[in-house]
Amino acid sequence: MAKVNQTTHDPKPGQTRSPLNSQVILNDFPILNQEAHPGKRLVFLDSAASSQKPRQVIDTMTAYYEHDHANVHRGLHALSERATDAYEGAREKVRQFINARSYREIVYTRNTTESMNLVAGSWGRANLAAGDVVVLSEMEHHSNIVPWQILAEQTGFTIRYIPVTDEGELDLDAYAAFLRDEPVKLVSVMHVSNVLGTVNPVEDMIRQAHAVGALFMIDGAQSVPHLAVDVQALDVDFLAFSAHKMAGPTGIGILYGKRALLDAMPPYMGGGDMIRRVTLEGSEWNDLPHKFEAGTPAIAEAVGFGAAVDYVAGLGMDNILAHEQHIVEYGMDRLAEVPGLTIYGPEPSRRNGVIAFALKDMHAHDIAQLLDVEGVAVRAGHHCAMPLHQRFGVAATARASFYVYNTTADVDALIEAIYNARNIFRL
Ligand code: 7TS
């Protein structure tokens, strides 16, 4: 078994220092204590796609299945009550984590994608018509573009995209012009870009949208796992995120929505648990949040999500942010040394968690494959952001993304593997 290198480098003057103890954290993630290939320590730099899970989450899910599993909200027997308590207890943890007013504002979904489809399919279908405008941005993940395109085709509203500047930031003048000149009903924008790492100024953007009576949805897939997000402080109307990017299991995500909005929205799916009463003539809907949770939910996943929330909250969201800031600063510094390498997106202080790059004369997929030979896992491709790649005139980028368990030693392994790849290509 390869020995995990647990060092972090001392920062240069002016750079941040990590407040996290990477040695303790690494021991929590059994999957990271392995070789990717014989003699090659696994260096996992693909957490923006999905993070790894600590023992605390894995053990919580196993214990749930070994002791407590039954269907929720149905039985009066002991197991069903315990399962319901665990499932609803996890919802309460999520509520506190994002500081929502009520558990009724926390809807379990499968992931960020489903949360955003829910808003488009329910709120959008009920409220958008020809003549209305929805504002998205050029940097959005496909899951915040395609649902709106599908709906726009059916109902006739118009989509406007906030352009992205050469620095990889939103063009806020264009945004202000959309709000000033067009009948904008909803703005839906990512908080942190999964490609550029850009942290968008959502607080100001929300205030501007509300000033013209538009609602605001945040795609929080890449922010909620990495920095403190407080829905009341932001006054955001909808927030979507996934457990699997924040140390939790796959198959569960959240839609936060202000209660008055969710109350007024029609159901998205019909079935068991989301109704109060059904007759052959018609049905009455259950209270929030159950109105949006048709069918048997992902119970063990919700319980595991609760454990993940405990885990990241226990580390401290401000500590996680500072840790990643330290790794990103170090990573951008070291990547800048590599001849022919282009980094996309803003300077370290304006980004979080990811570094996407291209190497002259090498396809991103070749880079990823050659890095994998060295045990370094990065993602290559368009990262479900094709319009953004078109904006920068590249078909694909390689992306290193970081989470709580990454160290600057992982960055060193990345750099060494990139130099090896360049040698193979005789660059
Ligand atoms: N929004 C953003 C900003 C994302 O980064 C992702 C996933 C999603 C939405 C969709 O999340 P899901 O949990 O519903 O799939 N992003 C990535 C990525 O960057 N690489 O793989 C998945």
Short mmCIF file of N, CA and C in Angstrom, two decimals, residues 4 82 93 202 250 315 387:
data_model
loop_
_atom_site.label_atom_id
_atom_site.label_comp_id
_atom_site.label_asym_id
_atom_site.label_seq_id
_atom_site.Cartn_x
_atom_site.Cartn_y
_atom_site.Cartn_z
N VAL A 4 0.59 7.52 2.00
CA VAL A 4 0.03 8.80 1.57
C VAL A 4 0.93 9.92 2.07
N ARG A 82 -38.17 4.81 13.40
CA ARG A 82 -36.73 5.15 13.49
C ARG A 82 -36.23 5.66 12.13
N LYS A 93 -30.76 18.80 9.74
CA LYS A 93 -29.32 19.16 9.66
C LYS A 93 -29.07 20.04 8.44
N VAL A 202 -23.18 36.72 -6.08
CA VAL A 202 -24.62 36.46 -6.09
C VAL A 202 -25.39 37.39 -5.16
N THR A 250 -24.24 9.59 -3.41
CA THR A 250 -24.94 9.92 -4.65
C THR A 250 -26.43 9.66 -4.44
N LEU A 315 -15.72 20.35 10.27
CA LEU A 315 -14.44 20.93 9.84
C LEU A 315 -14.53 22.45 9.84
N PRO A 387 -21.17 25.63 -23.86
CA PRO A 387 -21.16 27.05 -24.29
C PRO A 387 -19.97 27.82 -23.73
#
